[in-house]
Amino acid sequence: MNALTIIAPIFGIVLIGWGAALAGLISDKVSDGLSEYVFAIAVPALIVSTLTRPGMTGEVAWSYWFSYFGGAAASWFTGTLIARRRTGIDRRGTILHGFAASQSNTVFVGVPMILQAYGEDGAFPLFMLLAVHLPLMMGCATFLVESDANKSILARLRGLALVLLKNPIFLSLGVGMAMKALGVTPSGFPKALIDAFAGTASTCALVALGAGLKRYRVLFDLRGATVIALLKNILHPLAVWLLAFHVFSMPVAYAGVAVLFAAMPVGINAYLMAVRYKTETGMIAASVLVSTLLAPITTLLWLAVLGKT
């Protein structure tokens, strides 16, 4: 398997989805509905199916977490520092610049890409990282953005808990890990049903991502969006690669998963945060598009570095 074989189907489907949306073959309503289906049903089914699969075992050492989130912290800090040196960006905006530079598109690109590259060896570390990534990154961003608010820490924790408990990805990770711990393995009709939904996750996610790109306007601030995209696609995985391969020790598949996870383009959660707090919306939206368009090139680079050529 070489790097081009891995990325060609992934980003080819994204481009087809984008082209179909630009041509009017897929409307915004269809794109939104497909995204909701992927987020609420298909990817949760894939997570449960994978975590309950016989033989899906592993152990994640602290070095794995330090490598990934140490790299994320480096990219976040750099993005925030650069934004502070620019005029017209408020405090919340600088935080969201850093968040965008370190928030990976895990559901729509990360899951299909990493499973394609590392298969069974990468499934366990991938979903363990996915379980921690969402609450930690969103939690940090929320606390930093609202640090000047009048809410107490307890109220913020309660609000974050409610958000996570309503998140299908977070819930499916909890269900999958609980079933795994109890030794419950779906069979018969339940397994067929779960696998049927899980089988649609990758393709539907990539089409939804491509179709959704139509609404982002890159010309809002091409320079700023490019800076965020380069931090996300290059600096973040570079920092993780240095930590995972040259500072800490871990299985090669685990280190590779961490690097590819970091190499994914800017995640949609960064845009949703910008919309929620009404700051830097255009800039963050443009960075999602630019980093996604750069991702085929940068992903090829990282797959070559990881020896997947």
mmCIF file of C-alpha atoms in Angstrom:
data_model
loop_
_atom_site.group_PDB
_atom_site.id
_atom_site.type_symbol
_atom_site.label_atom_id
_atom_site.label_comp_id
_atom_site.label_asym_id
_atom_site.label_seq_id
_atom_site.Cartn_x
_atom_site.Cartn_y
_atom_site.Cartn_z
ATOM 1 C CA MET A 1 0.000 0.000 0.000
ATOM 2 C CA ASN A 2 1.440 3.398 -0.897
ATOM 3 C CA ALA A 3 0.517 6.897 0.213
ATOM 4 C CA LEU A 4 -1.311 7.797 -3.003
ATOM 5 C CA THR A 5 -3.420 4.648 -2.767
ATOM 6 C CA ILE A 6 -4.472 5.693 0.739
ATOM 7 C CA ILE A 7 -5.376 9.320 0.075
ATOM 8 C CA ALA A 8 -6.781 9.133 -3.474
ATOM 9 C CA PRO A 9 -10.143 7.554 -2.502
ATOM 10 C CA ILE A 10 -10.433 9.765 0.601
ATOM 11 C CA PHE A 11 -9.957 13.159 -1.014
ATOM 12 C CA GLY A 12 -11.399 12.025 -4.328
ATOM 13 C CA ILE A 13 -14.759 11.514 -2.635
ATOM 14 C CA VAL A 14 -14.426 14.907 -0.893
ATOM 15 C CA LEU A 15 -13.839 16.621 -4.256
ATOM 16 C CA ILE A 16 -16.781 14.775 -5.842
ATOM 17 C CA GLY A 17 -19.021 15.950 -2.998
ATOM 18 C CA TRP A 18 -17.766 19.518 -3.399
ATOM 19 C CA GLY A 19 -18.251 19.431 -7.178
ATOM 20 C CA ALA A 20 -21.759 17.996 -6.832
ATOM 21 C CA ALA A 21 -22.683 20.793 -4.431
ATOM 22 C CA LEU A 22 -21.228 23.490 -6.702
ATOM 23 C CA ALA A 23 -23.147 22.014 -9.658
ATOM 24 C CA GLY A 24 -26.386 22.047 -7.689
ATOM 25 C CA LEU A 25 -26.702 18.248 -7.618
ATOM 26 C CA ILE A 26 -26.610 18.320 -3.819
ATOM 27 C CA SER A 27 -28.500 21.081 -2.042
ATOM 28 C CA ASP A 28 -27.546 22.606 1.310
ATOM 29 C CA LYS A 29 -30.468 20.753 2.912
ATOM 30 C CA VAL A 30 -29.186 17.411 1.634
ATOM 31 C CA SER A 31 -25.657 18.259 2.775
ATOM 32 C CA ASP A 32 -26.866 19.215 6.251
ATOM 33 C CA GLY A 33 -29.040 16.099 6.497
ATOM 34 C CA LEU A 34 -26.188 13.846 5.410
ATOM 35 C CA SER A 35 -23.868 15.467 7.961
ATOM 36 C CA GLU A 36 -26.423 14.907 10.708
ATOM 37 C CA TYR A 37 -26.836 11.261 9.685
ATOM 38 C CA VAL A 38 -23.074 10.679 9.740
ATOM 39 C CA PHE A 39 -22.647 12.394 13.101
ATOM 40 C CA ALA A 40 -25.693 10.893 14.821
ATOM 41 C CA ILE A 41 -25.907 7.364 13.377
ATOM 42 C CA ALA A 42 -23.204 6.166 10.967
ATOM 43 C CA VAL A 43 -20.021 7.064 12.876
ATOM 44 C CA PRO A 44 -21.460 6.017 16.275
ATOM 45 C CA ALA A 45 -22.329 2.645 14.699
ATOM 46 C CA LEU A 46 -18.759 2.382 13.331
ATOM 47 C CA ILE A 47 -17.333 3.134 16.774
ATOM 48 C CA VAL A 48 -19.499 0.530 18.538
ATOM 49 C CA SER A 49 -18.809 -2.030 15.805
ATOM 50 C CA THR A 50 -15.046 -1.513 16.018
ATOM 51 C CA LEU A 51 -14.725 -1.404 19.809
ATOM 52 C CA THR A 52 -16.796 -4.582 20.299
ATOM 53 C CA ARG A 53 -14.961 -6.540 17.610
ATOM 54 C CA PRO A 54 -13.260 -9.693 18.977
ATOM 55 C CA GLY A 55 -9.538 -9.187 19.426
ATOM 56 C CA MET A 56 -9.853 -5.398 19.729
ATOM 57 C CA THR A 57 -7.505 -4.948 22.683
ATOM 58 C CA GLY A 58 -4.652 -2.678 23.568
ATOM 59 C CA GLU A 59 -3.097 -0.489 26.190
ATOM 60 C CA VAL A 60 -2.476 3.225 25.844
ATOM 61 C CA ALA A 61 0.501 4.602 27.789
ATOM 62 C CA TRP A 62 0.825 8.172 29.024
ATOM 63 C CA SER A 63 3.492 8.800 26.396
ATOM 64 C CA TYR A 64 0.798 8.490 23.717
ATOM 65 C CA TRP A 65 -1.353 11.217 25.313
ATOM 66 C CA PHE A 66 1.642 13.474 25.998
ATOM 67 C CA SER A 67 2.809 13.176 22.408
ATOM 68 C CA TYR A 68 -0.494 14.078 20.806
ATOM 69 C CA PHE A 69 -1.701 16.777 23.186
ATOM 70 C CA GLY A 70 1.800 18.208 23.612
ATOM 71 C CA GLY A 71 1.827 18.787 19.856
ATOM 72 C CA ALA A 72 -1.698 20.239 20.001
ATOM 73 C CA ALA A 73 -0.623 22.646 22.767
ATOM 74 C CA ALA A 74 2.370 23.820 20.708
ATOM 75 C CA SER A 75 0.188 24.521 17.667
ATOM 76 C CA TRP A 76 -2.557 26.168 19.769
ATOM 77 C CA PHE A 77 -0.046 28.458 21.527
ATOM 78 C CA THR A 78 1.585 29.439 18.226
ATOM 79 C CA GLY A 79 -1.755 30.188 16.570
ATOM 80 C CA THR A 80 -2.885 32.333 19.486
ATOM 81 C CA LEU A 81 0.453 34.187 19.607
ATOM 82 C CA ILE A 82 0.321 34.998 15.880
ATOM 83 C CA ALA A 83 -3.293 36.206 16.165
ATOM 84 C CA ARG A 84 -2.378 38.519 19.048
ATOM 85 C CA ARG A 85 0.131 40.302 16.814
ATOM 86 C CA ARG A 86 -2.568 41.119 14.278
ATOM 87 C CA THR A 87 -4.854 44.103 14.657
ATOM 88 C CA GLY A 88 -8.621 43.864 14.955
ATOM 89 C CA ILE A 89 -8.782 40.451 16.646
ATOM 90 C CA ASP A 90 -10.343 40.384 20.111
ATOM 91 C CA ARG A 91 -9.297 38.102 22.986
ATOM 92 C CA ARG A 92 -11.859 35.427 22.112
ATOM 93 C CA GLY A 93 -10.783 35.555 18.487
ATOM 94 C CA THR A 94 -7.136 34.899 19.334
ATOM 95 C CA ILE A 95 -8.153 31.844 21.369
ATOM 96 C CA LEU A 96 -10.216 30.495 18.475
ATOM 97 C CA HIS A 97 -7.289 30.994 16.080
ATOM 98 C CA GLY A 98 -5.238 28.741 18.329
ATOM 99 C CA PHE A 99 -8.083 26.265 18.689
ATOM 100 C CA ALA A 100 -8.503 26.020 14.910
ATOM 101 C CA ALA A 101 -4.757 25.426 14.520
ATOM 102 C CA SER A 102 -4.956 22.377 16.814
ATOM 103 C CA GLN A 103 -8.487 20.955 16.329
ATOM 104 C CA SER A 104 -8.443 17.996 13.922
ATOM 105 C CA ASN A 105 -11.243 16.944 11.579
ATOM 106 C CA THR A 106 -11.526 13.538 13.206
ATOM 107 C CA VAL A 107 -14.978 12.265 12.252
ATOM 108 C CA PHE A 108 -15.136 13.251 8.588
ATOM 109 C CA VAL A 109 -11.513 12.658 7.530
ATOM 110 C CA GLY A 110 -9.475 11.274 10.425
ATOM 111 C CA VAL A 111 -11.373 8.027 11.033
ATOM 112 C CA PRO A 112 -11.479 6.785 7.400
ATOM 113 C CA MET A 113 -7.917 7.961 6.685
ATOM 114 C CA ILE A 114 -6.260 6.332 9.709
ATOM 115 C CA LEU A 115 -8.198 3.075 9.396
ATOM 116 C CA GLN A 116 -7.125 2.947 5.747
ATOM 117 C CA ALA A 117 -3.473 3.516 6.659
ATOM 118 C CA TYR A 118 -3.094 1.349 9.786
ATOM 119 C CA GLY A 119 -6.062 -1.037 9.727
ATOM 120 C CA GLU A 120 -6.605 -3.186 12.830
ATOM 121 C CA ASP A 121 -3.310 -2.110 14.418
ATOM 122 C CA GLY A 122 -4.452 1.494 14.459
ATOM 123 C CA ALA A 123 -8.114 1.043 15.401
ATOM 124 C CA PHE A 124 -7.690 0.833 19.181
ATOM 125 C CA PRO A 125 -5.357 3.851 19.619
ATOM 126 C CA LEU A 126 -7.477 5.799 17.127
ATOM 127 C CA PHE A 127 -10.732 5.400 19.033
ATOM 128 C CA MET A 128 -9.072 5.896 22.416
ATOM 129 C CA LEU A 129 -7.684 9.210 21.168
ATOM 130 C CA LEU A 130 -11.058 10.096 19.689
ATOM 131 C CA ALA A 131 -12.655 9.482 23.101
ATOM 132 C CA VAL A 132 -10.308 11.908 24.859
ATOM 133 C CA HIS A 133 -9.851 14.434 22.038
ATOM 134 C CA LEU A 134 -13.431 15.730 21.908
ATOM 135 C CA PRO A 135 -14.039 16.537 25.605
ATOM 136 C CA LEU A 136 -10.513 17.797 26.288
ATOM 137 C CA MET A 137 -10.151 20.119 23.290
ATOM 138 C CA MET A 138 -13.721 21.446 23.451
ATOM 139 C CA GLY A 139 -13.490 21.786 27.224
ATOM 140 C CA CYS A 140 -10.253 23.792 27.053
ATOM 141 C CA ALA A 141 -11.606 26.064 24.322
ATOM 142 C CA THR A 142 -14.839 26.706 26.225
ATOM 143 C CA PHE A 143 -13.044 27.504 29.479
ATOM 144 C CA LEU A 144 -10.559 29.841 27.813
ATOM 145 C CA VAL A 145 -13.191 31.702 25.796
ATOM 146 C CA GLU A 146 -15.516 32.120 28.763
ATOM 147 C CA SER A 147 -12.812 32.822 31.345
ATOM 148 C CA ASP A 148 -13.993 36.419 31.645
ATOM 149 C CA ALA A 149 -17.643 35.442 31.962
ATOM 150 C CA ASN A 150 -19.646 35.656 35.183
ATOM 151 C CA LYS A 151 -20.294 31.911 35.320
ATOM 152 C CA SER A 152 -18.778 29.868 38.116
ATOM 153 C CA ILE A 153 -16.431 26.968 37.379
ATOM 154 C CA LEU A 154 -19.138 24.566 38.552
ATOM 155 C CA ALA A 155 -21.667 26.089 36.141
ATOM 156 C CA ARG A 156 -19.195 25.787 33.265
ATOM 157 C CA LEU A 157 -18.468 22.151 34.132
ATOM 158 C CA ARG A 158 -22.187 21.433 34.273
ATOM 159 C CA GLY A 159 -22.709 23.050 30.873
ATOM 160 C CA LEU A 160 -19.836 21.102 29.349
ATOM 161 C CA ALA A 161 -21.177 17.829 30.792
ATOM 162 C CA LEU A 162 -24.610 18.500 29.264
ATOM 163 C CA VAL A 163 -23.040 19.192 25.876
ATOM 164 C CA LEU A 164 -21.035 15.956 25.974
ATOM 165 C CA LEU A 165 -23.986 13.865 27.152
ATOM 166 C CA LYS A 166 -25.936 15.042 24.102
ATOM 167 C CA ASN A 167 -23.057 14.257 21.719
ATOM 168 C CA PRO A 168 -23.638 10.982 19.800
ATOM 169 C CA ILE A 169 -19.901 10.414 19.253
ATOM 170 C CA PHE A 170 -19.123 10.740 22.946
ATOM 171 C CA LEU A 171 -22.078 8.534 23.906
ATOM 172 C CA SER A 172 -21.173 5.818 21.397
ATOM 173 C CA LEU A 173 -17.604 5.752 22.691
ATOM 174 C CA GLY A 174 -18.975 5.249 26.208
ATOM 175 C CA VAL A 175 -21.363 2.511 25.063
ATOM 176 C CA GLY A 176 -18.677 0.755 23.023
ATOM 177 C CA MET A 177 -16.135 0.779 25.855
ATOM 178 C CA ALA A 178 -18.769 -0.400 28.360
ATOM 179 C CA MET A 179 -19.768 -3.302 26.088
ATOM 180 C CA LYS A 180 -16.108 -4.156 25.606
ATOM 181 C CA ALA A 181 -15.476 -4.140 29.369
ATOM 182 C CA LEU A 182 -18.510 -6.374 29.974
ATOM 183 C CA GLY A 183 -17.561 -8.741 27.166
ATOM 184 C CA VAL A 184 -20.747 -8.037 25.211
ATOM 185 C CA THR A 185 -20.301 -8.726 21.486
ATOM 186 C CA PRO A 186 -23.267 -8.060 19.160
ATOM 187 C CA SER A 187 -24.331 -10.983 16.978
ATOM 188 C CA GLY A 188 -27.134 -11.917 14.630
ATOM 189 C CA PHE A 189 -29.598 -9.192 13.675
ATOM 190 C CA PRO A 190 -28.163 -6.463 16.005
ATOM 191 C CA LYS A 191 -24.673 -6.999 14.558
ATOM 192 C CA ALA A 192 -25.978 -6.945 10.980
ATOM 193 C CA LEU A 193 -27.823 -3.700 11.705
ATOM 194 C CA ILE A 194 -24.834 -2.031 13.341
ATOM 195 C CA ASP A 195 -22.490 -3.154 10.559
ATOM 196 C CA ALA A 196 -24.900 -1.916 7.891
ATOM 197 C CA PHE A 197 -24.846 1.606 9.329
ATOM 198 C CA ALA A 198 -21.115 1.441 10.055
ATOM 199 C CA GLY A 199 -20.406 0.519 6.430
ATOM 200 C CA THR A 200 -21.872 3.827 5.250
ATOM 201 C CA ALA A 201 -19.850 6.030 7.615
ATOM 202 C CA SER A 202 -16.700 6.745 5.598
ATOM 203 C CA THR A 203 -18.269 7.479 2.213
ATOM 204 C CA CYS A 204 -21.153 9.528 3.612
ATOM 205 C CA ALA A 205 -18.815 11.497 5.871
ATOM 206 C CA LEU A 206 -16.514 12.424 3.002
ATOM 207 C CA VAL A 207 -19.384 13.399 0.683
ATOM 208 C CA ALA A 208 -20.908 15.524 3.470
ATOM 209 C CA LEU A 209 -17.576 17.246 4.083
ATOM 210 C CA GLY A 210 -17.082 17.987 0.383
ATOM 211 C CA ALA A 211 -20.609 19.309 -0.074
ATOM 212 C CA GLY A 212 -20.268 21.456 3.041
ATOM 213 C CA LEU A 213 -17.149 23.185 1.702
ATOM 214 C CA LYS A 214 -19.295 25.128 -0.778
ATOM 215 C CA ARG A 215 -20.511 27.495 1.940
ATOM 216 C CA TYR A 216 -17.024 28.524 3.092
ATOM 217 C CA ARG A 217 -15.520 31.612 1.498
ATOM 218 C CA VAL A 218 -11.727 31.456 1.279
ATOM 219 C CA LEU A 219 -11.313 35.034 0.027
ATOM 220 C CA PHE A 220 -12.445 36.471 3.372
ATOM 221 C CA ASP A 221 -8.829 36.440 4.569
ATOM 222 C CA LEU A 222 -6.658 34.157 2.475
ATOM 223 C CA ARG A 223 -3.437 35.094 4.280
ATOM 224 C CA GLY A 224 -4.773 34.468 7.779
ATOM 225 C CA ALA A 225 -6.597 31.294 6.755
ATOM 226 C CA THR A 226 -3.419 29.961 5.134
ATOM 227 C CA VAL A 227 -1.426 30.604 8.324
ATOM 228 C CA ILE A 228 -3.951 28.630 10.395
ATOM 229 C CA ALA A 229 -4.011 25.838 7.785
ATOM 230 C CA LEU A 230 -0.212 25.522 7.751
ATOM 231 C CA LEU A 231 -0.078 25.410 11.542
ATOM 232 C CA LYS A 232 -2.707 22.677 11.542
ATOM 233 C CA ASN A 233 -1.412 20.582 8.634
ATOM 234 C CA ILE A 234 2.342 21.004 9.252
ATOM 235 C CA LEU A 235 3.256 22.295 12.727
ATOM 236 C CA HIS A 236 0.800 20.185 14.719
ATOM 237 C CA PRO A 237 1.842 16.810 13.208
ATOM 238 C CA LEU A 238 5.518 17.862 13.227
ATOM 239 C CA ALA A 239 5.403 18.500 16.972
ATOM 240 C CA VAL A 240 3.595 15.184 17.545
ATOM 241 C CA TRP A 241 6.098 13.327 15.336
ATOM 242 C CA LEU A 242 9.049 14.722 17.296
ATOM 243 C CA LEU A 243 7.472 13.745 20.617
ATOM 244 C CA ALA A 244 6.152 10.323 19.549
ATOM 245 C CA PHE A 245 9.220 9.126 17.652
ATOM 246 C CA HIS A 246 12.122 11.000 19.252
ATOM 247 C CA VAL A 247 11.166 11.800 22.846
ATOM 248 C CA PHE A 248 8.793 9.069 24.042
ATOM 249 C CA SER A 249 8.571 5.347 23.353
ATOM 250 C CA MET A 250 5.463 3.557 22.074
ATOM 251 C CA PRO A 251 4.404 1.033 19.390
ATOM 252 C CA VAL A 252 5.020 2.286 15.854
ATOM 253 C CA ALA A 253 1.310 2.040 14.957
ATOM 254 C CA TYR A 254 0.372 4.178 17.973
ATOM 255 C CA ALA A 255 2.931 6.841 17.061
ATOM 256 C CA GLY A 256 1.761 6.819 13.440
ATOM 257 C CA VAL A 257 -1.884 7.154 14.443
ATOM 258 C CA ALA A 258 -1.041 10.160 16.639
ATOM 259 C CA VAL A 259 0.835 11.871 13.794
ATOM 260 C CA LEU A 260 -1.888 11.250 11.180
ATOM 261 C CA PHE A 261 -4.589 12.324 13.659
ATOM 262 C CA ALA A 262 -2.688 15.606 14.078
ATOM 263 C CA ALA A 263 -2.169 15.950 10.315
ATOM 264 C CA MET A 264 -5.901 16.116 9.601
ATOM 265 C CA PRO A 265 -7.319 19.483 8.445
ATOM 266 C CA VAL A 266 -9.070 22.032 10.667
ATOM 267 C CA GLY A 267 -12.124 20.461 12.300
ATOM 268 C CA ILE A 268 -15.671 21.748 11.923
ATOM 269 C CA ASN A 269 -15.897 22.271 15.701
ATOM 270 C CA ALA A 270 -13.627 25.314 15.356
ATOM 271 C CA TYR A 271 -16.126 26.892 12.971
ATOM 272 C CA LEU A 272 -19.055 25.990 15.223
ATOM 273 C CA MET A 273 -17.287 27.657 18.169
ATOM 274 C CA ALA A 274 -16.692 30.796 16.097
ATOM 275 C CA VAL A 275 -20.381 30.925 15.159
ATOM 276 C CA ARG A 276 -21.427 30.390 18.770
ATOM 277 C CA TYR A 277 -19.262 33.230 20.099
ATOM 278 C CA LYS A 278 -19.766 35.474 17.036
ATOM 279 C CA THR A 279 -16.088 36.177 16.409
ATOM 280 C CA GLU A 280 -13.676 35.396 13.541
ATOM 281 C CA THR A 281 -16.389 33.361 11.790
ATOM 282 C CA GLY A 282 -15.229 34.161 8.251
ATOM 283 C CA MET A 283 -11.572 33.561 9.055
ATOM 284 C CA ILE A 284 -12.184 30.177 10.709
ATOM 285 C CA ALA A 285 -14.530 29.087 7.897
ATOM 286 C CA ALA A 286 -11.871 29.985 5.329
ATOM 287 C CA SER A 287 -9.235 28.067 7.292
ATOM 288 C CA VAL A 288 -11.416 24.932 7.176
ATOM 289 C CA LEU A 289 -11.526 25.147 3.387
ATOM 290 C CA VAL A 290 -7.843 26.004 2.872
ATOM 291 C CA SER A 291 -6.581 23.277 5.222
ATOM 292 C CA THR A 292 -8.866 20.698 3.590
ATOM 293 C CA LEU A 293 -7.597 21.641 0.112
ATOM 294 C CA LEU A 294 -3.993 21.444 1.337
ATOM 295 C CA ALA A 295 -4.565 18.141 3.129
ATOM 296 C CA PRO A 296 -3.987 15.819 0.125
ATOM 297 C CA ILE A 297 -0.486 17.264 -0.314
ATOM 298 C CA THR A 298 0.446 17.453 3.356
ATOM 299 C CA THR A 299 -1.040 14.025 4.089
ATOM 300 C CA LEU A 300 1.099 12.510 1.313
ATOM 301 C CA LEU A 301 4.112 14.111 2.982
ATOM 302 C CA TRP A 302 3.300 12.663 6.402
ATOM 303 C CA LEU A 303 2.486 9.232 5.027
ATOM 304 C CA ALA A 304 5.907 9.260 3.352
ATOM 305 C CA VAL A 305 7.570 10.288 6.610
ATOM 306 C CA LEU A 306 5.759 7.426 8.363
ATOM 307 C CA GLY A 307 6.934 4.945 5.755
ATOM 308 C CA LYS A 308 3.506 4.364 4.179
ATOM 309 C CA THR A 309 4.862 4.751 0.643
#
